[in-house]
Amino acid sequence: MYSYYVENTAVSFEYEAPTADEFVMRIKRTTEKYPYLVCVDDGKVVGYAYAGAYSTRQAYDWTATTSIYVDKEYRRKGIGTLLYNELEKRLKEQGIVNLLAGVASCEDEDEYLTHDSSKFHLSKGYTQVAHMKAVGKKFNRWYDLLWYQKRL
Ligand SMILES: CC(C)(COP(=O)(O)OP(=O)(O)OC[C@H]1O[C@@H](n2cnc3c(N)ncnc32)[C@H](O)[C@@H]1OP(=O)(O)O)[C@@H](O)C(=O)NCCC(=O)NCCS
C-alpha cells in the first residue's frame, strides 16, 4: 500500500519503499509511545494512521505528528475519517493537545502530487500554520512542505 505512494507520488519524500522488516521496526518504534491504527476490510489492509513525536525535547511532549495512508482504491470512502477520529480520541486520552501534520505540496497539482491531503486535513479541522518552500526534491522536481495544526 505504502510502496505505491513512495514509488509513484511525491506524497512521501522517501525514494525507496521500506522492506517489510523495516516497516515492522517502524511500527514497533511508534507503538512504544503512540497509537498505530490499521483499517482492515475483509482481511485486507486498506489504510493506516499513526502518531509520532514532533521533537524529543520534553517541552514538546504534548504535541504529536499524525500520518495517514489509505489504499489508493479505497480513497474517499470515509476510511481516512474513521482512522483520524480514532487516532485523535486515543491521543487525547494520553494527554496530547496539539496535532501537527506535514503535507507535501505544490502550487499546481502535477502527475506526482494532488492537493487531496491538504483538503483532507482542512476537512478534519486542521489549519495551515507553516509553508516551507522547495524543501523536498523528488522525481527531479522541488516540492514544498505545508504544516497543518489542530488543537485538541
Ligand atoms: C488523504 C487521504 C488519507 C484521505 O483519506 P480518505 O479515506 O480518502 O478520506 P475521507 O474519505 O475520510 O474524506 C474525508 C474528507 O476529506 C476531504 N477529501 C478527502 N479526499 C479529497 C479529495 N480527493 N478531494 C477533495 N476533498 C477530499 C473531503 O472533505 C472528504 O469528505 P467528503 O468525502 O464527505 O467530501 C487519502 O486520500 C490518502 O491516503 N492519500 C494519499 C496519501 C496521503 O496523502 N496521505 C497524507 C500524507 S500527509
CSV table of C-alpha atoms and ligand atoms in Angstrom, one decimal:
chain,number,residue,atom,x,y,z
A,1,MET,CA,0.0,0.0,0.0
A,2,TYR,CA,2.7,2.5,1.1
A,3,SER,CA,5.1,1.4,-1.7
A,4,TYR,CA,2.6,2.7,-4.3
A,5,TYR,CA,2.8,6.2,-2.8
A,6,VAL,CA,6.6,6.0,-2.4
A,7,GLU,CA,7.3,4.9,-5.9
A,8,ASN,CA,4.7,6.9,-7.8
A,9,THR,CA,3.9,10.0,-5.9
A,10,ALA,CA,5.6,12.9,-4.0
A,11,VAL,CA,3.2,12.4,-1.1
A,12,SER,CA,6.1,10.7,0.8
A,13,PHE,CA,9.5,12.2,0.5
A,14,GLU,CA,11.1,8.7,0.7
A,15,TYR,CA,12.7,7.5,-2.6
A,16,GLU,CA,12.6,3.8,-1.9
A,17,ALA,CA,9.8,1.8,-0.2
A,18,PRO,CA,10.9,0.2,3.1
A,19,THR,CA,11.2,-3.5,3.3
A,20,ALA,CA,8.6,-5.4,5.3
A,21,ASP,CA,11.1,-5.9,8.1
A,22,GLU,CA,11.9,-2.2,8.2
A,23,PHE,CA,8.2,-1.4,8.3
A,24,VAL,CA,7.7,-3.7,11.2
A,25,MET,CA,10.5,-1.9,13.0
A,26,ARG,CA,8.9,1.4,12.4
A,27,ILE,CA,5.6,0.2,13.8
A,28,LYS,CA,7.3,-1.2,16.9
A,29,ARG,CA,9.2,2.1,17.5
A,30,THR,CA,6.0,4.1,17.1
A,31,THR,CA,3.9,1.9,19.4
A,32,GLU,CA,6.4,2.4,22.2
A,33,LYS,CA,4.7,5.7,22.8
A,34,TYR,CA,1.9,6.3,20.3
A,35,PRO,CA,-1.0,4.6,18.6
A,36,TYR,CA,-0.6,2.9,15.3
A,37,LEU,CA,-4.0,2.1,13.8
A,38,VAL,CA,-4.8,-0.2,10.8
A,39,CYS,CA,-8.1,-0.4,9.0
A,40,VAL,CA,-8.9,-3.9,7.7
A,41,ASP,CA,-11.7,-4.7,5.2
A,42,ASP,CA,-12.4,-8.4,4.7
A,43,GLY,CA,-8.8,-9.3,5.7
A,44,LYS,CA,-7.2,-6.6,3.5
A,45,VAL,CA,-5.3,-3.7,4.9
A,46,VAL,CA,-7.0,-0.6,3.4
A,47,GLY,CA,-5.5,2.2,5.5
A,48,TYR,CA,-3.4,3.1,8.5
A,49,ALA,CA,-2.7,6.1,10.6
A,50,TYR,CA,-0.2,6.7,13.4
A,51,ALA,CA,1.3,9.4,15.5
A,52,GLY,CA,4.9,10.3,16.3
A,53,ALA,CA,7.0,12.8,18.2
A,54,TYR,CA,7.5,16.2,16.6
A,55,SER,CA,10.6,16.6,18.7
A,56,THR,CA,12.0,14.6,21.6
A,57,ARG,CA,12.7,17.7,23.7
A,58,GLN,CA,10.5,17.5,26.7
A,59,ALA,CA,8.5,20.7,26.2
A,60,TYR,CA,7.1,19.1,23.0
A,61,ASP,CA,5.6,16.2,25.0
A,62,TRP,CA,2.0,17.4,24.4
A,63,THR,CA,2.5,17.7,20.7
A,64,ALA,CA,2.4,14.8,18.2
A,65,THR,CA,2.6,14.4,14.5
A,66,THR,CA,0.0,12.5,12.6
A,67,SER,CA,0.3,10.5,9.4
A,68,ILE,CA,-2.2,8.6,7.3
A,69,TYR,CA,-2.3,6.4,4.2
A,70,VAL,CA,-5.4,4.9,2.6
A,71,ASP,CA,-5.1,2.4,-0.2
A,72,LYS,CA,-5.5,4.2,-3.5
A,73,GLU,CA,-8.5,2.0,-4.4
A,74,TYR,CA,-10.3,2.8,-1.2
A,75,ARG,CA,-10.0,6.6,-1.0
A,76,ARG,CA,-12.9,8.9,-0.5
A,77,LYS,CA,-15.0,6.3,1.3
A,78,GLY,CA,-14.6,7.7,4.8
A,79,ILE,CA,-11.7,5.4,5.9
A,80,GLY,CA,-9.4,8.4,6.5
A,81,THR,CA,-12.0,10.0,8.7
A,82,LEU,CA,-12.5,6.8,10.6
A,83,LEU,CA,-8.8,6.4,11.3
A,84,TYR,CA,-8.2,10.0,12.2
A,85,ASN,CA,-11.2,10.2,14.5
A,86,GLU,CA,-9.9,7.1,16.4
A,87,LEU,CA,-6.3,8.4,16.4
A,88,GLU,CA,-7.4,11.7,17.8
A,89,LYS,CA,-9.5,10.1,20.5
A,90,ARG,CA,-6.6,8.0,21.7
A,91,LEU,CA,-4.1,10.8,21.6
A,92,LYS,CA,-6.5,13.0,23.6
A,93,GLU,CA,-6.7,10.2,26.2
A,94,GLN,CA,-2.9,10.1,26.5
A,95,GLY,CA,-2.8,13.9,27.1
A,96,ILE,CA,-1.8,15.2,23.7
A,97,VAL,CA,-3.2,18.6,23.0
A,98,ASN,CA,-1.6,19.6,19.7
A,99,LEU,CA,-1.5,17.7,16.4
A,100,LEU,CA,0.8,18.5,13.5
A,101,ALA,CA,0.7,17.1,10.0
A,102,GLY,CA,3.4,17.7,7.5
A,103,VAL,CA,2.0,17.6,3.9
A,104,ALA,CA,3.9,17.7,0.7
A,105,SER,CA,2.6,20.3,-1.6
A,106,CYS,CA,3.0,22.2,-4.9
A,107,GLU,CA,1.2,25.2,-6.2
A,108,ASP,CA,-0.4,23.3,-9.1
A,109,GLU,CA,-1.2,19.6,-8.9
A,110,ASP,CA,1.0,17.5,-11.1
A,111,GLU,CA,1.2,13.8,-12.1
A,112,TYR,CA,3.0,13.1,-8.8
A,113,LEU,CA,1.1,15.2,-6.3
A,114,THR,CA,-2.5,16.3,-5.7
A,115,HIS,CA,-4.0,18.6,-3.1
A,116,ASP,CA,-6.0,15.7,-1.6
A,117,SER,CA,-4.1,15.6,1.7
A,118,SER,CA,-4.5,19.3,2.2
A,119,LYS,CA,-8.2,19.1,1.5
A,120,PHE,CA,-8.5,16.1,3.9
A,121,HIS,CA,-6.6,17.9,6.7
A,122,LEU,CA,-8.7,21.1,6.3
A,123,SER,CA,-11.9,19.0,6.4
A,124,LYS,CA,-10.7,17.4,9.7
A,125,GLY,CA,-10.3,20.8,11.4
A,126,TYR,CA,-6.6,21.4,10.8
A,127,THR,CA,-5.4,24.8,9.8
A,128,GLN,CA,-2.2,25.6,7.8
A,129,VAL,CA,0.4,27.1,10.1
A,130,ALA,CA,3.6,26.9,8.0
A,131,HIS,CA,4.8,26.8,4.4
A,132,MET,CA,8.3,25.6,3.8
A,133,LYS,CA,9.3,26.2,0.2
A,134,ALA,CA,11.1,23.7,-2.1
A,135,VAL,CA,12.4,21.6,0.8
A,136,GLY,CA,11.9,18.2,-0.9
A,137,LYS,CA,13.3,17.1,-4.3
A,138,LYS,CA,11.7,14.1,-5.8
A,139,PHE,CA,11.3,12.9,-9.5
A,140,ASN,CA,13.7,15.8,-10.2
A,141,ARG,CA,11.1,18.4,-9.0
A,142,TRP,CA,11.1,20.6,-6.0
A,143,TYR,CA,8.1,20.3,-3.6
A,144,ASP,CA,7.0,22.4,-0.7
A,145,LEU,CA,6.0,21.2,2.8
A,146,LEU,CA,2.9,22.6,4.5
A,147,TRP,CA,2.4,22.1,8.2
A,148,TYR,CA,-1.1,21.7,9.4
A,149,GLN,CA,-2.0,22.1,13.1
A,150,LYS,CA,-5.1,21.1,15.1
A,151,ARG,CA,-5.6,21.9,18.8
A,152,LEU,CA,-7.5,19.1,20.6
B,1,LIG,C1,-5.6,12.0,2.2
B,1,LIG,C2,-6.2,10.6,2.5
B,1,LIG,C3,-5.6,10.0,3.7
B,1,LIG,C4,-7.7,10.9,2.7
B,1,LIG,O1,-8.3,9.6,3.1
B,1,LIG,P1,-9.8,9.3,2.6
B,1,LIG,O2,-10.2,8.0,3.2
B,1,LIG,O3,-9.8,9.3,1.1
B,1,LIG,O4,-10.6,10.5,3.2
B,1,LIG,P2,-12.2,10.5,3.6
B,1,LIG,O5,-13.0,9.7,2.6
B,1,LIG,O6,-12.4,10.2,5.0
B,1,LIG,O7,-12.5,12.0,3.3
B,1,LIG,C5,-12.9,13.0,4.3
B,1,LIG,C6,-13.0,14.3,3.7
B,1,LIG,O8,-11.7,14.8,3.3
B,1,LIG,C7,-11.9,15.6,2.1
B,1,LIG,N1,-11.2,15.0,1.0
B,1,LIG,C8,-10.6,13.8,1.0
B,1,LIG,N2,-10.1,13.5,-0.2
B,1,LIG,C9,-10.4,14.5,-1.0
B,1,LIG,C10,-10.2,14.8,-2.4
B,1,LIG,N3,-9.5,13.9,-3.2
B,1,LIG,N4,-10.7,16.0,-2.9
B,1,LIG,C11,-11.4,16.8,-2.1
B,1,LIG,N5,-11.6,16.6,-0.8
B,1,LIG,C12,-11.1,15.5,-0.3
B,1,LIG,C13,-13.4,15.7,1.9
B,1,LIG,O9,-13.9,16.8,2.6
B,1,LIG,C14,-13.9,14.4,2.5
B,1,LIG,O10,-15.2,14.4,2.9
B,1,LIG,P3,-16.4,14.1,1.8
B,1,LIG,O11,-15.9,12.9,1.1
B,1,LIG,O12,-17.6,13.9,2.6
B,1,LIG,O13,-16.4,15.3,0.9
B,1,LIG,C15,-6.1,9.7,1.2
B,1,LIG,O14,-6.5,10.4,0.1
B,1,LIG,C16,-4.7,9.2,1.0
B,1,LIG,O15,-4.3,8.2,1.6
B,1,LIG,N6,-3.9,9.9,0.1
B,1,LIG,C17,-2.6,9.5,-0.2
B,1,LIG,C18,-1.7,9.5,1.0
B,1,LIG,C19,-1.6,10.9,1.6
B,1,LIG,O16,-1.7,11.9,1.0
B,1,LIG,N7,-1.5,10.8,3.0
B,1,LIG,C20,-1.3,12.0,3.8
B,1,LIG,C21,0.1,12.2,3.9
B,1,LIG,S1,0.4,13.7,4.8
